[in-house]
XYZ file of C-alpha atoms in Angstrom:
474
model
C -5.589 -17.780 -13.412
C -2.645 -19.171 -11.541
C -3.280 -22.758 -11.957
C -4.322 -22.078 -15.709
C -0.547 -20.603 -16.203
C -1.590 -17.252 -15.571
C -0.161 -14.104 -14.280
C -2.402 -12.485 -11.825
C -2.548 -8.556 -11.330
C -4.432 -6.720 -8.435
C -5.324 -2.915 -9.508
C -5.658 -0.277 -7.009
C -10.012 0.030 -6.342
C -8.536 3.482 -6.290
C -6.959 3.882 -9.293
C -8.471 6.666 -12.068
C -7.095 7.669 -14.608
C -3.514 8.443 -15.737
C -2.724 5.475 -12.951
C -5.258 2.938 -13.948
C -4.348 3.327 -17.430
C -0.939 2.699 -16.842
C -1.276 -0.039 -14.481
C -3.370 -1.661 -17.400
C -1.434 -1.160 -20.034
C 2.310 -1.715 -18.218
C 1.143 -5.419 -18.050
C -0.317 -6.123 -21.159
C -3.520 -7.146 -20.031
C -5.382 -8.869 -22.476
C -8.198 -9.092 -19.855
C -9.483 -7.685 -16.980
C -12.714 -8.769 -14.260
C -13.950 -5.766 -12.918
C -17.088 -5.242 -10.471
C -19.589 -3.492 -11.991
C -19.101 0.130 -10.297
C -15.504 0.323 -12.336
C -16.764 -0.710 -15.421
C -17.270 3.521 -16.187
C -13.210 4.241 -15.477
C -12.085 1.023 -17.366
C -14.438 2.092 -20.470
C -12.668 5.934 -20.238
C -9.603 4.127 -20.339
C -9.911 2.066 -23.283
C -7.629 4.628 -25.652
C -4.922 4.076 -24.230
C -4.789 -0.036 -23.274
C -4.266 -1.497 -26.803
C -3.821 -4.682 -25.849
C -6.707 -5.368 -24.071
C -8.920 -7.506 -25.609
C -11.977 -8.624 -22.663
C -13.990 -7.401 -19.805
C -15.557 -9.444 -17.605
C -17.957 -8.226 -16.095
C -18.632 -9.491 -12.206
C -22.602 -7.956 -11.040
C -24.777 -6.420 -13.399
C -23.018 -4.074 -15.783
C -25.198 -0.985 -17.595
C -25.014 0.412 -20.275
C -21.174 1.334 -20.911
C -21.768 2.628 -24.141
C -19.733 1.621 -27.731
C -16.877 -0.823 -26.425
C -15.511 -1.559 -30.030
C -12.594 -3.865 -30.361
C -13.101 -5.035 -26.621
C -15.521 -8.105 -25.938
C -18.321 -7.730 -22.670
C -19.116 -10.873 -21.039
C -20.757 -11.492 -17.793
C -19.424 -13.380 -15.414
C -21.608 -15.324 -14.081
C -22.853 -15.938 -17.121
C -19.410 -18.291 -17.380
C -19.755 -20.084 -14.735
C -22.383 -21.608 -15.986
C -20.693 -22.809 -18.780
C -19.006 -26.569 -17.448
C -16.110 -28.271 -19.043
C -12.917 -29.731 -18.603
C -9.643 -27.976 -18.391
C -5.775 -29.807 -19.290
C -4.289 -27.668 -16.205
C -0.454 -26.787 -16.759
C 2.751 -27.922 -14.917
C 3.115 -24.089 -13.491
C 7.174 -23.784 -11.623
C 8.334 -21.726 -8.836
C 10.015 -20.060 -11.238
C 7.102 -18.764 -12.553
C 5.016 -15.522 -12.067
C 2.349 -15.683 -10.078
C 0.999 -12.056 -9.693
C 2.231 -8.278 -10.295
C 1.275 -5.855 -7.855
C 2.309 -2.375 -8.732
C 4.033 -0.328 -5.641
C 4.457 3.079 -5.737
C 7.251 4.633 -7.717
C 9.304 7.775 -5.818
C 10.513 9.743 -9.425
C 7.417 8.165 -12.103
C 5.475 6.044 -12.310
C 4.052 3.645 -10.066
C 6.652 -0.030 -10.837
C 5.000 -3.448 -11.649
C 7.009 -6.374 -8.594
C 7.565 -9.190 -10.216
C 6.168 -11.745 -8.136
C 7.033 -16.199 -8.707
C 5.109 -19.062 -7.368
C 8.306 -19.672 -4.570
C 8.074 -16.101 -2.804
C 3.764 -16.378 -2.829
C 4.163 -19.163 -1.528
C 6.380 -18.537 0.913
C 4.573 -15.888 2.044
C 1.412 -18.370 2.732
C 3.479 -20.852 4.330
C 6.108 -18.508 6.824
C 2.483 -16.285 7.534
C 1.125 -19.689 8.410
C 3.782 -20.928 10.846
C 4.804 -17.371 12.696
C 1.784 -17.368 12.814
C 0.792 -19.978 14.593
C -2.098 -20.396 12.873
C -4.850 -24.115 12.269
C -7.610 -25.626 10.559
C -9.793 -24.004 13.608
C -8.540 -21.034 12.858
C -11.277 -17.854 11.818
C -9.192 -15.416 10.040
C -10.609 -11.454 9.787
C -9.345 -9.882 6.610
C -10.287 -6.773 5.494
C -6.774 -5.767 3.663
C -7.193 -4.926 0.385
C -6.475 -8.019 -2.164
C -4.671 -6.266 -4.235
C -2.106 -5.845 -1.389
C 0.321 -9.195 -0.461
C -1.004 -8.199 3.455
C -4.205 -9.014 2.134
C -4.488 -11.267 -0.521
C -1.339 -13.847 0.583
C -0.739 -13.925 4.149
C -3.950 -13.405 5.398
C -6.251 -15.232 2.036
C -3.701 -18.127 0.826
C -1.700 -18.424 4.333
C -4.872 -19.193 6.153
C -6.025 -21.422 3.225
C -2.693 -22.923 3.342
C -3.686 -24.235 7.510
C -6.939 -25.162 6.136
C -8.490 -22.041 8.609
C -11.671 -20.419 7.623
C -11.271 -16.640 5.883
C -14.710 -13.752 6.505
C -13.493 -10.929 3.722
C -14.881 -7.373 4.684
C -14.911 -4.578 1.446
C -14.004 -2.129 3.696
C -11.839 -1.281 7.297
C -14.260 0.616 10.110
C -12.751 1.765 13.501
C -16.104 1.460 15.236
C -17.115 -1.957 13.884
C -13.958 -3.529 14.474
C -14.374 -4.970 17.122
C -18.725 -5.498 16.318
C -17.249 -7.880 13.704
C -14.078 -9.665 14.816
C -17.715 -10.531 17.517
C -19.990 -11.517 14.144
C -17.951 -14.094 12.480
C -15.814 -15.807 15.814
C -12.488 -14.393 14.291
C -9.565 -15.602 16.489
C -6.653 -14.067 14.316
C -6.534 -10.736 11.930
C -4.630 -8.033 10.758
C -3.956 -4.742 10.578
C -1.676 -1.489 10.350
C -0.381 0.661 12.479
C -2.738 3.916 11.569
C -5.474 1.019 12.275
C -5.003 0.035 14.960
C -3.968 3.795 16.889
C -7.696 3.929 15.791
C -9.213 1.525 17.161
C -7.046 2.184 20.107
C -8.162 6.088 20.187
C -12.173 4.137 20.726
C -13.700 4.700 23.727
C -13.037 1.904 26.086
C -16.056 -0.490 27.483
C -16.459 -3.099 29.270
C -16.662 -5.230 26.268
C -13.481 -4.951 24.983
C -11.761 -8.745 25.925
C -15.945 -10.609 24.856
C -14.636 -11.829 21.262
C -12.517 -15.453 20.652
C -9.296 -12.908 18.935
C -6.206 -14.011 20.120
C -3.159 -12.247 17.718
C -3.072 -9.006 15.460
C -0.525 -8.842 12.300
C 0.911 -5.646 11.807
C 3.516 -3.496 10.341
C 3.906 -1.517 12.111
C 2.437 -2.314 15.958
C 2.069 1.209 16.966
C 5.149 1.293 20.409
C 3.277 4.055 22.380
C -0.016 1.900 22.225
C 1.217 -1.906 21.561
C 0.796 -2.251 25.481
C -2.226 -0.675 26.712
C -3.740 -2.164 22.878
C -2.256 -5.964 24.088
C -3.479 -5.040 27.723
C -7.508 -3.271 26.508
C -8.640 -5.912 24.220
C -6.618 -8.741 25.408
C -4.982 -9.984 23.016
C -1.011 -10.119 21.829
C 0.618 -8.049 18.450
C 2.779 -8.985 16.203
C 5.119 -6.654 14.273
C 6.401 -7.610 11.426
C 8.023 -5.596 8.452
C 8.574 -6.306 4.960
C 7.734 -5.192 1.407
C 6.263 -6.403 -1.615
C 9.972 -7.501 -3.294
C 11.241 -9.122 -1.207
C 7.857 -10.243 1.286
C 8.212 -10.481 4.879
C 12.047 -10.842 6.239
C 11.196 -9.811 9.480
C 9.101 -11.937 12.176
C 8.311 -10.839 16.172
C 8.080 -14.436 18.228
C 4.937 -15.542 20.373
C 7.543 -17.064 22.353
C 9.080 -14.036 23.908
C 7.174 -11.163 25.793
C 6.374 -7.840 23.543
C 9.724 -5.069 22.579
C 7.489 -2.978 21.768
C 8.785 -0.465 18.712
C 10.846 -3.759 17.433
C 9.668 -5.626 14.639
C 10.796 -8.560 15.819
C 14.241 -10.186 14.794
C 15.160 -11.315 10.454
C 13.944 -14.877 9.563
C 17.279 -15.927 8.843
C 16.669 -19.478 7.084
C 15.388 -18.174 4.804
C 16.841 -14.088 4.366
C 19.732 -12.405 4.542
C 19.682 -8.965 6.163
C 22.661 -5.862 6.470
C 21.369 -3.060 7.321
C 24.538 -0.944 5.601
C 25.821 3.037 4.769
C 23.521 4.099 2.353
C 26.697 5.692 0.477
C 29.353 3.254 0.730
C 26.596 0.053 1.040
C 29.123 -1.046 3.756
C 27.709 -2.595 6.678
C 27.437 -0.631 10.189
C 27.334 -2.307 13.663
C 23.984 -2.809 15.377
C 23.681 0.750 17.685
C 23.829 2.827 14.568
C 21.076 3.980 11.822
C 21.583 2.469 8.485
C 19.648 1.237 5.255
C 17.673 -1.443 5.122
C 19.364 -4.377 2.702
C 17.721 -7.654 1.708
C 18.750 -11.096 -0.126
C 17.533 -14.723 -0.440
C 19.012 -17.873 0.520
C 16.930 -20.183 -1.911
C 15.707 -19.174 -5.484
C 12.735 -17.271 -6.089
C 11.924 -16.228 -3.230
C 12.230 -12.035 -3.791
C 10.919 -10.792 -6.465
C 12.466 -10.999 -10.167
C 12.414 -7.360 -10.897
C 10.205 -4.805 -12.316
C 8.187 -5.499 -14.901
C 8.850 -3.084 -17.993
C 11.409 -1.031 -15.982
C 15.020 -2.829 -15.987
C 17.217 0.623 -14.921
C 14.944 0.788 -12.043
C 15.941 -3.203 -11.114
C 19.485 -2.355 -11.890
C 19.274 0.260 -9.015
C 17.764 -1.873 -6.842
C 19.967 -4.311 -7.145
C 23.153 -2.610 -6.085
C 26.306 -4.879 -4.891
C 24.173 -7.268 -4.084
C 21.273 -7.514 -2.082
C 18.345 -5.409 -3.117
C 17.922 -1.908 -1.047
C 14.795 -0.546 -0.167
C 14.877 2.702 0.481
C 14.080 1.856 4.648
C 16.163 3.047 7.636
C 16.483 2.027 10.810
C 18.944 -0.399 13.328
C 19.373 -3.678 14.824
C 20.580 -3.753 18.995
C 23.392 -6.237 20.188
C 20.639 -8.682 20.558
C 19.244 -8.686 17.132
C 16.130 -6.798 17.338
C 15.552 -5.036 13.926
C 13.946 -1.324 14.509
C 12.612 0.542 12.037
C 13.203 4.011 12.278
C 11.483 5.622 8.488
C 11.776 5.569 4.507
C 14.706 6.856 3.211
C 13.016 7.295 0.470
C 10.906 10.771 -1.298
C 7.287 7.545 -1.313
C 3.982 8.820 0.913
C 2.783 6.860 3.025
C -1.224 6.684 4.252
C -4.066 4.827 5.551
C -1.354 1.934 4.758
C -0.739 3.700 0.878
C 2.326 4.061 -0.559
C 1.777 7.397 -3.030
C 3.558 8.422 -5.246
C 4.355 12.068 -4.963
C 5.154 11.404 -9.102
C 1.685 10.486 -9.258
C 0.226 14.125 -7.578
C 2.563 16.157 -9.474
C 1.991 15.092 -12.839
C -2.218 15.563 -12.612
C -1.396 19.237 -10.489
C 0.666 19.650 -14.262
C -2.804 18.694 -16.307
C -3.498 21.708 -14.967
C -3.742 24.909 -16.802
C -2.262 27.565 -14.306
C -0.417 25.701 -12.308
C 3.693 25.856 -13.686
C 5.560 23.926 -11.223
C 4.420 21.286 -8.267
C 5.968 19.034 -5.537
C 4.167 16.942 -3.144
C 5.449 15.449 0.358
C 4.398 13.131 3.137
C 3.888 15.603 6.850
C 2.942 14.181 10.525
C -0.844 13.507 10.153
C -0.622 12.648 14.393
C -0.689 8.783 13.368
C 2.038 7.077 13.711
C 4.585 5.772 10.214
C 1.343 8.019 8.913
C 1.627 10.856 6.622
C -1.478 13.854 5.381
C -0.352 14.725 1.721
C 0.684 18.691 0.984
C 1.033 19.612 -2.856
C 3.220 22.601 -2.880
C 1.949 24.844 -6.118
C 3.317 27.748 -7.819
C 0.935 29.387 -10.491
C 1.719 30.362 -14.272
C 2.440 34.642 -13.980
C -1.105 36.784 -13.823
C -3.384 33.333 -12.901
C -5.001 33.273 -9.715
C -6.705 30.046 -8.902
C -8.109 28.968 -5.708
C -7.391 26.379 -3.619
C -10.788 23.982 -4.246
C -11.135 24.396 -7.044
C -7.269 23.330 -8.061
C -7.707 19.875 -5.368
C -11.538 19.060 -8.034
C -9.429 19.020 -10.011
C -7.204 16.447 -8.387
C -10.358 14.525 -7.586
C -10.701 13.849 -10.715
C -7.445 13.161 -11.482
C -5.941 10.800 -8.796
C -6.795 7.756 -6.750
C -8.704 9.092 -3.396
C -6.390 7.985 -1.177
C -3.444 10.496 -2.925
C -5.389 13.826 -2.863
C -3.876 16.174 -0.801
C -5.381 17.450 2.887
C -3.117 21.022 2.846
C -2.705 22.921 -0.355
C 0.470 25.120 0.438
C 0.696 28.409 -2.682
C 4.323 29.237 -3.046
C 6.303 32.226 -4.988
C 9.331 29.016 -6.209
C 9.959 26.362 -5.003
C 13.256 25.337 -3.213
C 15.943 24.281 -4.571
C 19.433 22.552 -4.651
C 22.948 23.758 -6.595
C 22.111 20.611 -9.139
C 17.887 22.160 -9.704
C 16.800 18.814 -7.348
C 13.916 20.460 -5.602
C 14.199 19.900 -1.220
C 12.020 18.451 -0.520
C 12.609 18.229 2.960
C 12.159 22.029 3.443
C 9.044 21.594 2.089
C 7.601 19.326 5.014
C 7.942 21.983 7.916
C 5.245 21.816 9.924
C 1.897 22.354 7.416
C -0.377 24.436 10.083
C 1.133 28.758 9.065
C -1.581 30.607 7.491
C 0.341 31.221 3.842
C -1.783 26.317 3.726
C -4.921 25.842 3.651
C -5.726 22.650 5.416
C -8.913 20.756 2.915
C -10.138 19.660 6.641
C -10.423 23.132 8.498
C -12.308 24.410 5.666
C -14.862 21.274 6.053
C -14.183 20.385 1.928
C -14.852 16.642 1.438
C -14.083 14.853 -1.993
C -17.380 12.793 -2.276
C -17.887 17.007 -2.722
C -15.863 17.369 -4.736
C -16.288 15.149 -7.120
C -19.749 15.184 -7.638
C -18.667 18.692 -8.338
C -19.443 21.085 -5.604
C -19.171 24.403 -6.461
C -16.651 26.517 -4.698
C -17.804 27.786 -0.733
C -17.124 31.357 0.682
C -14.452 30.071 2.608
C -12.366 28.201 0.291
C -9.970 30.695 -0.431
C -7.924 31.698 -3.467
C -4.004 31.122 -4.331
C -3.632 35.203 -3.787
C -5.016 35.556 -0.516
C -2.762 32.240 0.895
């Protein structure tokens, strides 16, 4: 798509309903390439995506009903049609990709990533991770995130190495996959490494060819023991879709637990600022991370169709990330927390707004507020949804979850439900989310896992069990 001068938009395969419709409609997609198992979701979305003209199906297409104005084509058939193509000249300033990333007070934002940003991500990954033609990179990260698509795949290709793609992450299969493909390098996210580390140690944990793991974060409470147990080097970084990777650890330095390395000041300017005044803070003081590029088109070019969000993020000539941390006297950067309201669950950024909108579609729900609560994994959340029901209406927790499972991506479906009389609000009527984040283990909070409710059962129409609990009982 990029060689043809087009813009590639990889959509999260967990999207369904309103989230899927928003992504396809918002970017103005004319053509979509879809694996056969997702075809029914696209068909359902058709009335909401008027610009869509063509659907290319990878795999055997099932009978999907009437597609009306939309052409349905098979990928295999297209591959049999040889022909000469005259490729246009693509500039570094042209938009290469749009990645949808979580909003906090609205739907997902489409990040406009120019070719220069994409290529910088790939080449800097190869350089910082010292990838070469003999390397084998094992990648289970999804292609709708920059870490999978631009760092793992394009980064390896820029170095002339080999990429082995897996379709999902499995902690208990991770080392087996590493051995099977002879991987020398892989990437990951903190919660995934914690799951691997939690498995029982064996005498064969060092029997592999893996050299380096690049992670964001590399959890400090397991970092040293993980390296020693598996005989690998952890390489922690900090970044986000909008700005790429401004901070890298160095393979020339020993591990600095808890640090995401130093600023890549050849390409980025970076500051810690007071979030109220935008004034820079001295070493050791915690504030907001702000970033800007030293060369044109190496950061995002805005949020597509959301000029207000773009302007809001680019205040005082700096991109405001919403992430919070500090720099020590030696120049090491430490990420502390997310300053915004977004929820981070198993490497997915989640917008509370999306969950709340889905909840409000249920006729029994008057108000809803979603927050992230500690999951037990470093830098990771579980989703808690606080609900106010309409006066005189009862609703069982399982019935609400079944509704949410039909509306939301699986990773957005809450683990915890709390039915409350009213949401706590400030004098200006803003929901006080901090008050909703108290430890969710009280008798008034319903825990999906504690009640043994599996998402797949909800999607398949599981009937409410006797222990499902009614809102009135909670």
